[in-house]
Amino acid sequence: MARPSRKDEILQAALACVTEQGVDGTTIEMIRDRSGASIGSLYHHFGNKERIIAALYMSGTAQYAQMLQRGFASADSAEACVRLLVTSYIDWVVANPDWARFILHSRSRVEAGEMGDALREANREHFAQIFAALAEYRQQGLFKALPDDCFASVVIGPTQDLARNWLAGRTRSELRDCRELLAQIAWDSVRNGG
């Protein structure tokens, strides 16, 4: 396994700090101390705390997007693609609960900050890749006719809601135990004739 880059080490340190102290309570000095990086290295890689926070957010969402792309490469049906959207999300959240919690609570901050345009562009690319993977199935009429933003909300919305509650400790059910149920609900909700 490859050794993490200095940039990745800084991001992991930042995640640990924001998990323990919250975003507002985390200082660049805390991140420096936790990562062992020099101030010069922090500023070289990121520039400031807000850029570290944005990079942390975008790195986490990019991991999920990469999982999806690997999955789409072997998904061989409309149902498999929709199920993949749900199961990959759950798998990533269960494997990365602190990062997922950070992402769920930090989107508006990143969008409002200096990296907001970069986040919006990354989101556009992410959704374009999803809809490209689904395009042939949509053309075949295998999905209900839904606007793109509505389609995405119907597929992933219930899963994100349960994940948010699970991450906050407000569920009795384990998120991973609901994986197949939520995937089936997503498929049933968007398939044509469902």
mmCIF file of C-alpha atoms in Angstrom:
data_model
loop_
_atom_site.group_PDB
_atom_site.id
_atom_site.type_symbol
_atom_site.label_atom_id
_atom_site.label_comp_id
_atom_site.label_asym_id
_atom_site.label_seq_id
_atom_site.Cartn_x
_atom_site.Cartn_y
_atom_site.Cartn_z
ATOM 1 C CA MET A 1 0.000 0.000 0.000
ATOM 2 C CA ALA A 2 1.323 3.435 -0.957
ATOM 3 C CA ARG A 3 2.338 5.836 1.765
ATOM 4 C CA PRO A 4 -0.150 8.720 2.134
ATOM 5 C CA SER A 5 1.014 12.023 0.653
ATOM 6 C CA ARG A 6 1.744 15.001 2.896
ATOM 7 C CA LYS A 7 -1.472 16.556 1.598
ATOM 8 C CA ASP A 8 -3.474 13.439 2.595
ATOM 9 C CA GLU A 9 -1.837 13.423 6.026
ATOM 10 C CA ILE A 10 -2.880 17.043 6.538
ATOM 11 C CA LEU A 11 -6.446 16.239 5.477
ATOM 12 C CA GLN A 12 -6.613 13.281 7.861
ATOM 13 C CA ALA A 13 -5.320 15.490 10.672
ATOM 14 C CA ALA A 14 -7.909 18.132 9.791
ATOM 15 C CA LEU A 15 -10.660 15.508 9.876
ATOM 16 C CA ALA A 16 -9.553 14.355 13.326
ATOM 17 C CA CYS A 17 -9.522 17.956 14.558
ATOM 18 C CA VAL A 18 -12.953 18.880 13.192
ATOM 19 C CA THR A 19 -14.371 15.615 14.545
ATOM 20 C CA GLU A 20 -13.097 16.463 18.021
ATOM 21 C CA GLN A 21 -13.408 20.275 18.051
ATOM 22 C CA GLY A 22 -15.916 21.121 15.320
ATOM 23 C CA VAL A 23 -15.060 23.196 12.284
ATOM 24 C CA ASP A 24 -15.223 26.530 14.097
ATOM 25 C CA GLY A 25 -13.226 25.210 17.062
ATOM 26 C CA THR A 26 -10.443 23.870 14.861
ATOM 27 C CA THR A 27 -7.478 26.123 14.225
ATOM 28 C CA ILE A 28 -4.742 25.862 11.651
ATOM 29 C CA GLU A 29 -2.317 25.390 14.545
ATOM 30 C CA MET A 30 -4.269 22.330 15.708
ATOM 31 C CA ILE A 31 -4.093 20.867 12.214
ATOM 32 C CA ARG A 32 -0.376 21.634 12.038
ATOM 33 C CA ASP A 33 0.273 19.986 15.412
ATOM 34 C CA ARG A 34 -1.841 16.935 14.556
ATOM 35 C CA SER A 35 -0.303 16.454 11.109
ATOM 36 C CA GLY A 36 3.267 17.281 12.038
ATOM 37 C CA ALA A 37 3.383 19.567 9.001
ATOM 38 C CA SER A 38 5.056 22.932 9.031
ATOM 39 C CA ILE A 39 3.012 26.068 8.612
ATOM 40 C CA GLY A 40 4.797 26.525 5.297
ATOM 41 C CA SER A 41 3.631 23.085 4.142
ATOM 42 C CA LEU A 42 0.029 23.824 5.176
ATOM 43 C CA TYR A 43 0.011 27.095 3.288
ATOM 44 C CA HIS A 44 1.819 25.565 0.310
ATOM 45 C CA HIS A 45 -0.770 22.811 -0.084
ATOM 46 C CA PHE A 46 -3.909 24.717 0.888
ATOM 47 C CA GLY A 47 -3.403 28.416 1.614
ATOM 48 C CA ASN A 48 -5.687 28.725 4.641
ATOM 49 C CA LYS A 49 -8.071 26.868 6.949
ATOM 50 C CA GLU A 50 -11.107 27.394 4.719
ATOM 51 C CA ARG A 51 -9.291 25.773 1.812
ATOM 52 C CA ILE A 52 -8.337 22.835 4.034
ATOM 53 C CA ILE A 53 -12.010 22.450 4.993
ATOM 54 C CA ALA A 54 -13.056 22.648 1.333
ATOM 55 C CA ALA A 55 -10.388 20.151 0.280
ATOM 56 C CA LEU A 56 -11.490 17.789 3.041
ATOM 57 C CA TYR A 57 -15.082 18.033 1.828
ATOM 58 C CA MET A 58 -14.219 17.536 -1.825
ATOM 59 C CA SER A 59 -11.818 14.692 -1.116
ATOM 60 C CA GLY A 60 -14.522 12.778 0.746
ATOM 61 C CA THR A 61 -17.132 13.284 -1.947
ATOM 62 C CA ALA A 62 -14.563 12.324 -4.592
ATOM 63 C CA GLN A 63 -13.998 8.991 -2.826
ATOM 64 C CA TYR A 64 -17.697 8.162 -3.133
ATOM 65 C CA ALA A 65 -17.686 9.286 -6.781
ATOM 66 C CA GLN A 66 -14.712 6.995 -7.478
ATOM 67 C CA MET A 67 -16.524 4.069 -5.836
ATOM 68 C CA LEU A 68 -19.477 4.723 -8.118
ATOM 69 C CA GLN A 69 -17.362 4.883 -11.248
ATOM 70 C CA ARG A 70 -15.711 1.550 -10.412
ATOM 71 C CA GLY A 71 -19.153 0.073 -9.751
ATOM 72 C CA PHE A 72 -20.691 1.471 -12.936
ATOM 73 C CA ALA A 73 -17.933 -0.254 -14.903
ATOM 74 C CA SER A 74 -19.414 -3.632 -13.943
ATOM 75 C CA ALA A 75 -23.104 -2.746 -13.457
ATOM 76 C CA ASP A 76 -25.001 -4.427 -16.262
ATOM 77 C CA SER A 77 -28.580 -3.232 -15.814
ATOM 78 C CA ALA A 78 -30.669 -0.239 -14.852
ATOM 79 C CA GLU A 79 -31.500 -1.918 -11.563
ATOM 80 C CA ALA A 80 -27.837 -2.633 -10.819
ATOM 81 C CA CYS A 81 -26.973 1.038 -11.416
ATOM 82 C CA VAL A 82 -29.699 2.360 -9.112
ATOM 83 C CA ARG A 83 -28.862 -0.150 -6.404
ATOM 84 C CA LEU A 84 -25.200 0.811 -6.730
ATOM 85 C CA LEU A 85 -26.004 4.466 -6.015
ATOM 86 C CA VAL A 86 -27.504 3.442 -2.678
ATOM 87 C CA THR A 87 -25.162 0.642 -1.648
ATOM 88 C CA SER A 88 -21.992 2.580 -2.501
ATOM 89 C CA TYR A 89 -23.205 5.532 -0.456
ATOM 90 C CA ILE A 90 -23.981 3.322 2.532
ATOM 91 C CA ASP A 91 -20.678 1.472 2.210
ATOM 92 C CA TRP A 92 -18.764 4.754 2.146
ATOM 93 C CA VAL A 93 -20.656 6.243 5.109
ATOM 94 C CA VAL A 94 -20.230 3.093 7.232
ATOM 95 C CA ALA A 95 -16.500 2.968 6.412
ATOM 96 C CA ASN A 96 -16.015 6.727 6.991
ATOM 97 C CA PRO A 97 -18.519 7.929 9.622
ATOM 98 C CA ASP A 98 -16.516 10.958 10.786
ATOM 99 C CA TRP A 99 -15.942 12.103 7.216
ATOM 100 C CA ALA A 100 -19.604 11.525 6.330
ATOM 101 C CA ARG A 101 -20.740 13.490 9.390
ATOM 102 C CA PHE A 102 -18.411 16.331 8.401
ATOM 103 C CA ILE A 103 -19.726 16.345 4.817
ATOM 104 C CA LEU A 104 -23.369 16.320 5.889
ATOM 105 C CA HIS A 105 -22.822 19.348 8.128
ATOM 106 C CA SER A 106 -20.337 21.369 6.071
ATOM 107 C CA ARG A 107 -21.758 21.684 2.583
ATOM 108 C CA SER A 108 -23.263 25.141 3.013
ATOM 109 C CA ARG A 109 -20.046 26.450 4.555
ATOM 110 C CA VAL A 110 -17.952 25.184 1.648
ATOM 111 C CA GLU A 111 -20.474 26.445 -0.917
ATOM 112 C CA ALA A 112 -20.461 29.904 0.661
ATOM 113 C CA GLY A 113 -16.665 30.052 0.848
ATOM 114 C CA GLU A 114 -13.983 30.824 -1.686
ATOM 115 C CA MET A 115 -14.057 27.231 -2.973
ATOM 116 C CA GLY A 116 -17.812 27.281 -3.598
ATOM 117 C CA ASP A 117 -17.436 27.435 -7.372
ATOM 118 C CA ALA A 118 -15.042 24.476 -7.339
ATOM 119 C CA LEU A 119 -17.530 22.486 -5.241
ATOM 120 C CA ARG A 120 -20.419 23.317 -7.552
ATOM 121 C CA GLU A 121 -18.328 22.265 -10.563
ATOM 122 C CA ALA A 122 -17.325 18.992 -8.858
ATOM 123 C CA ASN A 123 -21.008 18.322 -8.108
ATOM 124 C CA ARG A 124 -21.975 19.044 -11.727
ATOM 125 C CA GLU A 125 -19.312 16.612 -12.939
ATOM 126 C CA HIS A 126 -20.398 13.985 -10.414
ATOM 127 C CA PHE A 127 -24.037 14.149 -11.489
ATOM 128 C CA ALA A 128 -23.066 14.246 -15.165
ATOM 129 C CA GLN A 129 -21.158 10.970 -14.660
ATOM 130 C CA ILE A 130 -24.139 9.409 -12.907
ATOM 131 C CA PHE A 131 -26.560 10.442 -15.636
ATOM 132 C CA ALA A 132 -24.121 9.317 -18.332
ATOM 133 C CA ALA A 133 -24.072 5.864 -16.723
ATOM 134 C CA LEU A 134 -27.883 5.851 -16.707
ATOM 135 C CA ALA A 135 -28.442 7.484 -20.128
ATOM 136 C CA GLU A 136 -28.916 4.311 -22.165
ATOM 137 C CA TYR A 137 -31.399 2.906 -19.660
ATOM 138 C CA ARG A 138 -33.302 6.193 -19.591
ATOM 139 C CA GLN A 139 -33.480 6.214 -23.398
ATOM 140 C CA GLN A 140 -34.860 2.680 -23.285
ATOM 141 C CA GLY A 141 -37.662 3.941 -21.042
ATOM 142 C CA LEU A 142 -36.663 1.783 -18.078
ATOM 143 C CA PHE A 143 -37.091 4.675 -15.628
ATOM 144 C CA LYS A 144 -40.084 6.836 -14.799
ATOM 145 C CA ALA A 145 -39.970 10.233 -16.488
ATOM 146 C CA LEU A 146 -38.560 12.398 -13.695
ATOM 147 C CA PRO A 147 -36.543 15.624 -13.803
ATOM 148 C CA ASP A 148 -32.868 14.920 -13.098
ATOM 149 C CA ASP A 149 -32.806 16.622 -9.710
ATOM 150 C CA CYS A 150 -35.988 14.843 -8.666
ATOM 151 C CA PHE A 151 -34.622 11.487 -9.873
ATOM 152 C CA ALA A 152 -31.476 11.919 -7.774
ATOM 153 C CA SER A 153 -33.488 12.903 -4.688
ATOM 154 C CA VAL A 154 -35.857 9.961 -5.032
ATOM 155 C CA VAL A 155 -32.962 7.505 -5.386
ATOM 156 C CA ILE A 156 -30.653 8.727 -2.640
ATOM 157 C CA GLY A 157 -32.879 10.893 -0.413
ATOM 158 C CA PRO A 158 -34.197 8.173 1.920
ATOM 159 C CA THR A 159 -30.686 6.736 2.272
ATOM 160 C CA GLN A 160 -29.186 10.129 3.094
ATOM 161 C CA ASP A 161 -31.911 10.743 5.663
ATOM 162 C CA LEU A 162 -31.302 7.425 7.408
ATOM 163 C CA ALA A 163 -27.532 7.950 7.215
ATOM 164 C CA ARG A 164 -27.882 11.391 8.811
ATOM 165 C CA ASN A 165 -29.943 9.926 11.660
ATOM 166 C CA TRP A 166 -27.603 6.940 12.039
ATOM 167 C CA LEU A 167 -24.562 9.217 12.206
ATOM 168 C CA ALA A 168 -26.318 11.263 14.908
ATOM 169 C CA GLY A 169 -27.123 8.126 16.921
ATOM 170 C CA ARG A 170 -30.872 8.524 16.421
ATOM 171 C CA THR A 171 -31.635 5.111 14.897
ATOM 172 C CA ARG A 172 -32.126 1.648 16.293
ATOM 173 C CA SER A 173 -31.278 0.076 12.960
ATOM 174 C CA GLU A 174 -27.710 -0.284 11.793
ATOM 175 C CA LEU A 175 -27.246 1.539 8.505
ATOM 176 C CA ARG A 176 -25.497 -1.425 6.867
ATOM 177 C CA ASP A 177 -28.434 -3.680 7.818
ATOM 178 C CA CYS A 178 -30.768 -1.457 5.766
ATOM 179 C CA ARG A 179 -28.513 -1.504 2.696
ATOM 180 C CA GLU A 180 -30.482 -3.943 0.540
ATOM 181 C CA LEU A 181 -33.870 -2.651 1.696
ATOM 182 C CA LEU A 182 -33.009 0.934 0.748
ATOM 183 C CA ALA A 183 -31.545 -0.193 -2.579
ATOM 184 C CA GLN A 184 -34.763 -2.041 -3.373
ATOM 185 C CA ILE A 185 -36.889 0.952 -2.356
ATOM 186 C CA ALA A 186 -34.822 3.209 -4.625
ATOM 187 C CA TRP A 187 -35.244 0.828 -7.570
ATOM 188 C CA ASP A 188 -38.966 0.397 -6.960
ATOM 189 C CA SER A 189 -39.376 4.178 -6.805
ATOM 190 C CA VAL A 190 -37.789 4.990 -10.181
ATOM 191 C CA ARG A 191 -38.309 1.959 -12.392
ATOM 192 C CA ASN A 192 -40.899 2.344 -15.077
ATOM 193 C CA GLY A 193 -43.919 0.255 -14.191
ATOM 194 C CA GLY A 194 -42.896 0.216 -10.523
#
